[in-house]
Amino acid sequence: MAAPKKLRVGIFSFTGDEGCVITLLEALNYKFFEWKDKIDIVYARTLRSKNDASNLDLAFVEGAISAPAEEAKLREIRANSKVVVAIGTCAINGLPSAQRNNFPDGLKKEIQPLVQKLGQFERMKAPTEVVKVDEQVPGCPMLETGFVQVVEKYIAQMEVG
Ligand code: SF4
């Protein structure tokens, strides 16, 4: 008999403080046993040493995009995922992680050598500017209830078939 289907889930952090992933882990504290036969977290740097980002059903993305390597990784995630979910305001509109975009000109000039040294974009981007995002969970950090609702929406869709 074929194994029951599980949603393949990936969790990805870009430039930010990873506060949204902490919120996600807090939700797993009480949802883990309910979800363990329905979702398979195959990519999460904070949870696993071996990760697989292929053929994802749900990709959760936090943080802003600060450098070309991050942009390329995000495009790869989009290509490998049925549904991409932006979690938290950094992933939705870039802020607060992209606040240097709004610095006055003098301060921008002051940090320019560091931006160049790190190989970062002059202007940081929100993931929603780079790829099509299917769902958004607002908040800084993201709303835990919003995250749970998204996971349960796609579990329900999987169970209906
Ligand atoms: S939205 Fe807030 S909590 Fe989430 S990564 Fe950005 S700064 Fe951190």
PDB file of C-alpha atoms and ligand atoms in Angstrom:
ATOM      1  CA  MET A   1       0.000   0.000   0.000  1.00  0.00           C
ATOM      2  CA  ALA A   2       1.320   3.464  -0.879  1.00  0.00           C
ATOM      3  CA  ALA A   3       2.404   5.646   2.046  1.00  0.00           C
ATOM      4  CA  PRO A   4      -0.114   8.369   2.898  1.00  0.00           C
ATOM      5  CA  LYS A   5       0.621  11.676   1.199  1.00  0.00           C
ATOM      6  CA  LYS A   6       2.290  14.372   3.222  1.00  0.00           C
ATOM      7  CA  LEU A   7       2.866  17.990   2.258  1.00  0.00           C
ATOM      8  CA  ARG A   8       6.549  18.625   1.568  1.00  0.00           C
ATOM      9  CA  VAL A   9       7.386  21.829   3.440  1.00  0.00           C
ATOM     10  CA  GLY A  10      10.452  24.063   3.270  1.00  0.00           C
ATOM     11  CA  ILE A  11      11.334  26.932   5.597  1.00  0.00           C
ATOM     12  CA  PHE A  12      13.796  29.518   4.286  1.00  0.00           C
ATOM     13  CA  SER A  13      15.388  32.547   5.942  1.00  0.00           C
ATOM     14  CA  PHE A  14      16.870  35.485   4.087  1.00  0.00           C
ATOM     15  CA  THR A  15      18.169  38.755   5.573  1.00  0.00           C
ATOM     16  CA  GLY A  16      16.472  39.384   8.904  1.00  0.00           C
ATOM     17  CA  ASP A  17      16.556  38.333  12.515  1.00  0.00           C
ATOM     18  CA  GLU A  18      14.722  34.996  12.008  1.00  0.00           C
ATOM     19  CA  GLY A  19      12.009  36.098  14.432  1.00  0.00           C
ATOM     20  CA  CYS A  20       9.310  34.711  12.139  1.00  0.00           C
ATOM     21  CA  VAL A  21      10.897  31.262  12.165  1.00  0.00           C
ATOM     22  CA  ILE A  22      10.959  31.417  15.972  1.00  0.00           C
ATOM     23  CA  THR A  23       7.202  32.079  15.829  1.00  0.00           C
ATOM     24  CA  LEU A  24       6.809  29.158  13.421  1.00  0.00           C
ATOM     25  CA  LEU A  25       8.662  26.888  15.857  1.00  0.00           C
ATOM     26  CA  GLU A  26       6.427  28.094  18.674  1.00  0.00           C
ATOM     27  CA  ALA A  27       3.389  27.016  16.623  1.00  0.00           C
ATOM     28  CA  LEU A  28       4.980  23.605  16.117  1.00  0.00           C
ATOM     29  CA  ASN A  29       5.196  23.244  19.905  1.00  0.00           C
ATOM     30  CA  TYR A  30       1.467  22.623  20.003  1.00  0.00           C
ATOM     31  CA  LYS A  31       0.727  21.536  16.409  1.00  0.00           C
ATOM     32  CA  PHE A  32       3.534  19.032  15.863  1.00  0.00           C
ATOM     33  CA  PHE A  33       1.700  15.845  16.857  1.00  0.00           C
ATOM     34  CA  GLU A  34      -1.475  16.903  15.033  1.00  0.00           C
ATOM     35  CA  TRP A  35       0.489  17.638  11.845  1.00  0.00           C
ATOM     36  CA  LYS A  36       3.229  14.989  11.974  1.00  0.00           C
ATOM     37  CA  ASP A  37       1.417  12.559   9.643  1.00  0.00           C
ATOM     38  CA  LYS A  38       0.348  15.377   7.287  1.00  0.00           C
ATOM     39  CA  ILE A  39       3.440  17.470   6.738  1.00  0.00           C
ATOM     40  CA  ASP A  40       7.057  16.601   6.198  1.00  0.00           C
ATOM     41  CA  ILE A  41       9.486  19.463   6.874  1.00  0.00           C
ATOM     42  CA  VAL A  42      12.182  18.576   4.361  1.00  0.00           C
ATOM     43  CA  TYR A  43      14.087  21.877   4.441  1.00  0.00           C
ATOM     44  CA  ALA A  44      14.661  23.898   7.608  1.00  0.00           C
ATOM     45  CA  ARG A  45      18.160  24.970   8.512  1.00  0.00           C
ATOM     46  CA  THR A  46      17.096  25.463  12.136  1.00  0.00           C
ATOM     47  CA  LEU A  47      15.687  21.920  12.465  1.00  0.00           C
ATOM     48  CA  ARG A  48      17.750  19.613  10.273  1.00  0.00           C
ATOM     49  CA  SER A  49      21.324  19.036   9.179  1.00  0.00           C
ATOM     50  CA  LYS A  50      20.343  17.361   5.888  1.00  0.00           C
ATOM     51  CA  ASN A  51      17.956  19.417   3.798  1.00  0.00           C
ATOM     52  CA  ASP A  52      16.138  18.841   0.521  1.00  0.00           C
ATOM     53  CA  ALA A  53      14.507  21.783  -1.245  1.00  0.00           C
ATOM     54  CA  SER A  54      13.148  19.828  -4.222  1.00  0.00           C
ATOM     55  CA  ASN A  55       9.465  19.349  -5.140  1.00  0.00           C
ATOM     56  CA  LEU A  56       8.032  21.431  -2.318  1.00  0.00           C
ATOM     57  CA  ASP A  57       4.306  21.779  -1.759  1.00  0.00           C
ATOM     58  CA  LEU A  58       4.720  24.734   0.589  1.00  0.00           C
ATOM     59  CA  ALA A  59       7.723  27.045   0.897  1.00  0.00           C
ATOM     60  CA  PHE A  60       7.747  29.544   3.765  1.00  0.00           C
ATOM     61  CA  VAL A  61      10.059  32.500   3.176  1.00  0.00           C
ATOM     62  CA  GLU A  62      11.150  35.078   5.771  1.00  0.00           C
ATOM     63  CA  GLY A  63      13.436  38.094   5.535  1.00  0.00           C
ATOM     64  CA  ALA A  64      14.367  40.609   2.855  1.00  0.00           C
ATOM     65  CA  ILE A  65      16.578  40.031  -0.183  1.00  0.00           C
ATOM     66  CA  SER A  66      19.907  41.820   0.194  1.00  0.00           C
ATOM     67  CA  ALA A  67      22.253  40.230  -2.351  1.00  0.00           C
ATOM     68  CA  PRO A  68      22.274  38.510  -5.766  1.00  0.00           C
ATOM     69  CA  ALA A  69      22.857  35.060  -4.210  1.00  0.00           C
ATOM     70  CA  GLU A  70      19.709  35.476  -2.123  1.00  0.00           C
ATOM     71  CA  GLU A  71      17.716  36.553  -5.164  1.00  0.00           C
ATOM     72  CA  ALA A  72      18.912  33.501  -7.105  1.00  0.00           C
ATOM     73  CA  LYS A  73      18.038  31.194  -4.195  1.00  0.00           C
ATOM     74  CA  LEU A  74      14.547  32.704  -3.945  1.00  0.00           C
ATOM     75  CA  ARG A  75      13.965  32.200  -7.675  1.00  0.00           C
ATOM     76  CA  GLU A  76      15.071  28.586  -7.287  1.00  0.00           C
ATOM     77  CA  ILE A  77      12.653  28.094  -4.368  1.00  0.00           C
ATOM     78  CA  ARG A  78       9.846  29.541  -6.510  1.00  0.00           C
ATOM     79  CA  ALA A  79      10.657  27.164  -9.351  1.00  0.00           C
ATOM     80  CA  ASN A  80      10.642  24.170  -6.976  1.00  0.00           C
ATOM     81  CA  SER A  81       7.503  25.008  -4.981  1.00  0.00           C
ATOM     82  CA  LYS A  82       3.783  24.778  -5.686  1.00  0.00           C
ATOM     83  CA  VAL A  83       2.960  27.442  -3.104  1.00  0.00           C
ATOM     84  CA  VAL A  84       5.243  30.186  -1.774  1.00  0.00           C
ATOM     85  CA  VAL A  85       4.235  31.911   1.459  1.00  0.00           C
ATOM     86  CA  ALA A  86       5.806  35.207   2.555  1.00  0.00           C
ATOM     87  CA  ILE A  87       5.950  35.171   6.359  1.00  0.00           C
ATOM     88  CA  GLY A  88       6.324  38.476   8.191  1.00  0.00           C
ATOM     89  CA  THR A  89       6.595  42.038   7.001  1.00  0.00           C
ATOM     90  CA  CYS A  90      10.241  41.696   5.855  1.00  0.00           C
ATOM     91  CA  ALA A  91       9.097  39.143   3.295  1.00  0.00           C
ATOM     92  CA  ILE A  92       6.011  41.157   2.331  1.00  0.00           C
ATOM     93  CA  ASN A  93       7.355  44.714   2.028  1.00  0.00           C
ATOM     94  CA  GLY A  94      10.992  44.425   3.077  1.00  0.00           C
ATOM     95  CA  LEU A  95      10.659  46.200   6.417  1.00  0.00           C
ATOM     96  CA  PRO A  96      12.130  46.363   8.952  1.00  0.00           C
ATOM     97  CA  SER A  97      15.142  44.462   7.541  1.00  0.00           C
ATOM     98  CA  ALA A  98      15.380  46.694   4.442  1.00  0.00           C
ATOM     99  CA  GLN A  99      15.262  49.922   6.449  1.00  0.00           C
ATOM    100  CA  ARG A 100      18.581  51.086   5.011  1.00  0.00           C
ATOM    101  CA  ASN A 101      16.661  51.774   1.759  1.00  0.00           C
ATOM    102  CA  ASN A 102      15.038  54.681   3.611  1.00  0.00           C
ATOM    103  CA  PHE A 103      18.171  56.143   5.170  1.00  0.00           C
ATOM    104  CA  PRO A 104      18.927  59.787   4.333  1.00  0.00           C
ATOM    105  CA  ASP A 105      21.478  60.241   1.527  1.00  0.00           C
ATOM    106  CA  GLY A 106      24.327  61.084   3.927  1.00  0.00           C
ATOM    107  CA  LEU A 107      23.853  57.900   5.913  1.00  0.00           C
ATOM    108  CA  LYS A 108      23.502  55.829   2.733  1.00  0.00           C
ATOM    109  CA  LYS A 109      26.858  57.224   1.605  1.00  0.00           C
ATOM    110  CA  GLU A 110      28.390  56.384   4.970  1.00  0.00           C
ATOM    111  CA  ILE A 111      27.373  52.716   4.794  1.00  0.00           C
ATOM    112  CA  GLN A 112      28.132  52.351   1.075  1.00  0.00           C
ATOM    113  CA  PRO A 113      31.631  50.808   1.613  1.00  0.00           C
ATOM    114  CA  LEU A 114      30.143  48.123   3.843  1.00  0.00           C
ATOM    115  CA  VAL A 115      27.301  47.405   1.401  1.00  0.00           C
ATOM    116  CA  GLN A 116      29.882  47.006  -1.369  1.00  0.00           C
ATOM    117  CA  LYS A 117      32.210  44.894   0.766  1.00  0.00           C
ATOM    118  CA  LEU A 118      29.352  42.500   1.539  1.00  0.00           C
ATOM    119  CA  GLY A 119      28.361  42.339  -2.132  1.00  0.00           C
ATOM    120  CA  GLN A 120      24.854  43.539  -1.341  1.00  0.00           C
ATOM    121  CA  PHE A 121      22.352  45.332  -3.546  1.00  0.00           C
ATOM    122  CA  GLU A 122      22.291  49.100  -3.254  1.00  0.00           C
ATOM    123  CA  ARG A 123      18.580  48.763  -2.568  1.00  0.00           C
ATOM    124  CA  MET A 124      17.246  45.728  -0.695  1.00  0.00           C
ATOM    125  CA  LYS A 125      14.128  44.024  -2.035  1.00  0.00           C
ATOM    126  CA  ALA A 126      11.122  42.284  -0.562  1.00  0.00           C
ATOM    127  CA  PRO A 127      10.664  38.684  -1.764  1.00  0.00           C
ATOM    128  CA  THR A 128       7.273  39.784  -3.132  1.00  0.00           C
ATOM    129  CA  GLU A 129       9.133  42.093  -5.562  1.00  0.00           C
ATOM    130  CA  VAL A 130      11.248  39.236  -6.863  1.00  0.00           C
ATOM    131  CA  VAL A 131       8.834  36.318  -7.288  1.00  0.00           C
ATOM    132  CA  LYS A 132       5.117  35.627  -7.302  1.00  0.00           C
ATOM    133  CA  VAL A 133       3.977  34.881  -3.769  1.00  0.00           C
ATOM    134  CA  ASP A 134       0.752  32.909  -3.236  1.00  0.00           C
ATOM    135  CA  GLU A 135       0.069  33.671   0.423  1.00  0.00           C
ATOM    136  CA  GLN A 136       1.169  36.308   2.909  1.00  0.00           C
ATOM    137  CA  VAL A 137       1.210  36.076   6.712  1.00  0.00           C
ATOM    138  CA  PRO A 138       1.557  39.636   8.056  1.00  0.00           C
ATOM    139  CA  GLY A 139       3.140  40.806  11.296  1.00  0.00           C
ATOM    140  CA  CYS A 140       6.558  41.381  12.787  1.00  0.00           C
ATOM    141  CA  PRO A 141       6.958  38.700  13.806  1.00  0.00           C
ATOM    142  CA  MET A 142       4.312  37.007  11.685  1.00  0.00           C
ATOM    143  CA  LEU A 143       0.985  36.188  13.267  1.00  0.00           C
ATOM    144  CA  GLU A 144       1.166  32.633  14.596  1.00  0.00           C
ATOM    145  CA  THR A 145      -2.541  32.110  13.886  1.00  0.00           C
ATOM    146  CA  GLY A 146      -2.019  33.214  10.280  1.00  0.00           C
ATOM    147  CA  PHE A 147       0.725  30.632   9.803  1.00  0.00           C
ATOM    148  CA  VAL A 148      -1.444  27.858  11.298  1.00  0.00           C
ATOM    149  CA  GLN A 149      -4.329  28.855   9.010  1.00  0.00           C
ATOM    150  CA  VAL A 150      -2.153  28.617   5.889  1.00  0.00           C
ATOM    151  CA  VAL A 151      -0.775  25.180   6.815  1.00  0.00           C
ATOM    152  CA  GLU A 152      -4.250  23.879   7.635  1.00  0.00           C
ATOM    153  CA  LYS A 153      -5.712  25.294   4.406  1.00  0.00           C
ATOM    154  CA  TYR A 154      -3.247  23.285   2.328  1.00  0.00           C
ATOM    155  CA  ILE A 155      -3.578  20.161   4.507  1.00  0.00           C
ATOM    156  CA  ALA A 156      -7.349  20.358   3.921  1.00  0.00           C
ATOM    157  CA  GLN A 157      -6.835  20.783   0.143  1.00  0.00           C
ATOM    158  CA  MET A 158      -4.500  17.768   0.102  1.00  0.00           C
ATOM    159  CA  GLU A 159      -7.028  15.637   1.996  1.00  0.00           C
ATOM    160  CA  VAL A 160      -9.844  16.562  -0.398  1.00  0.00           C
ATOM    161  CA  GLY A 161      -7.507  15.438  -3.166  1.00  0.00           C
TER     162      GLY A 161
HETATM  163  S1  SF4 B   1       9.219  40.384   9.976  1.00  0.00           S
HETATM  164 FE1  SF4 B   1      10.088  40.995  11.962  1.00  0.00          FE
HETATM  165  S2  SF4 B   1      10.309  39.070  13.110  1.00  0.00           S
HETATM  166 FE2  SF4 B   1      10.059  38.516  10.909  1.00  0.00          FE
HETATM  167  S3  SF4 B   1      12.162  38.351  10.147  1.00  0.00           S
HETATM  168 FE3  SF4 B   1      11.460  40.471   9.762  1.00  0.00          FE
HETATM  169  S4  SF4 B   1      12.201  41.611  11.569  1.00  0.00           S
HETATM  170 FE4  SF4 B   1      12.259  39.454  12.096  1.00  0.00          FE
END
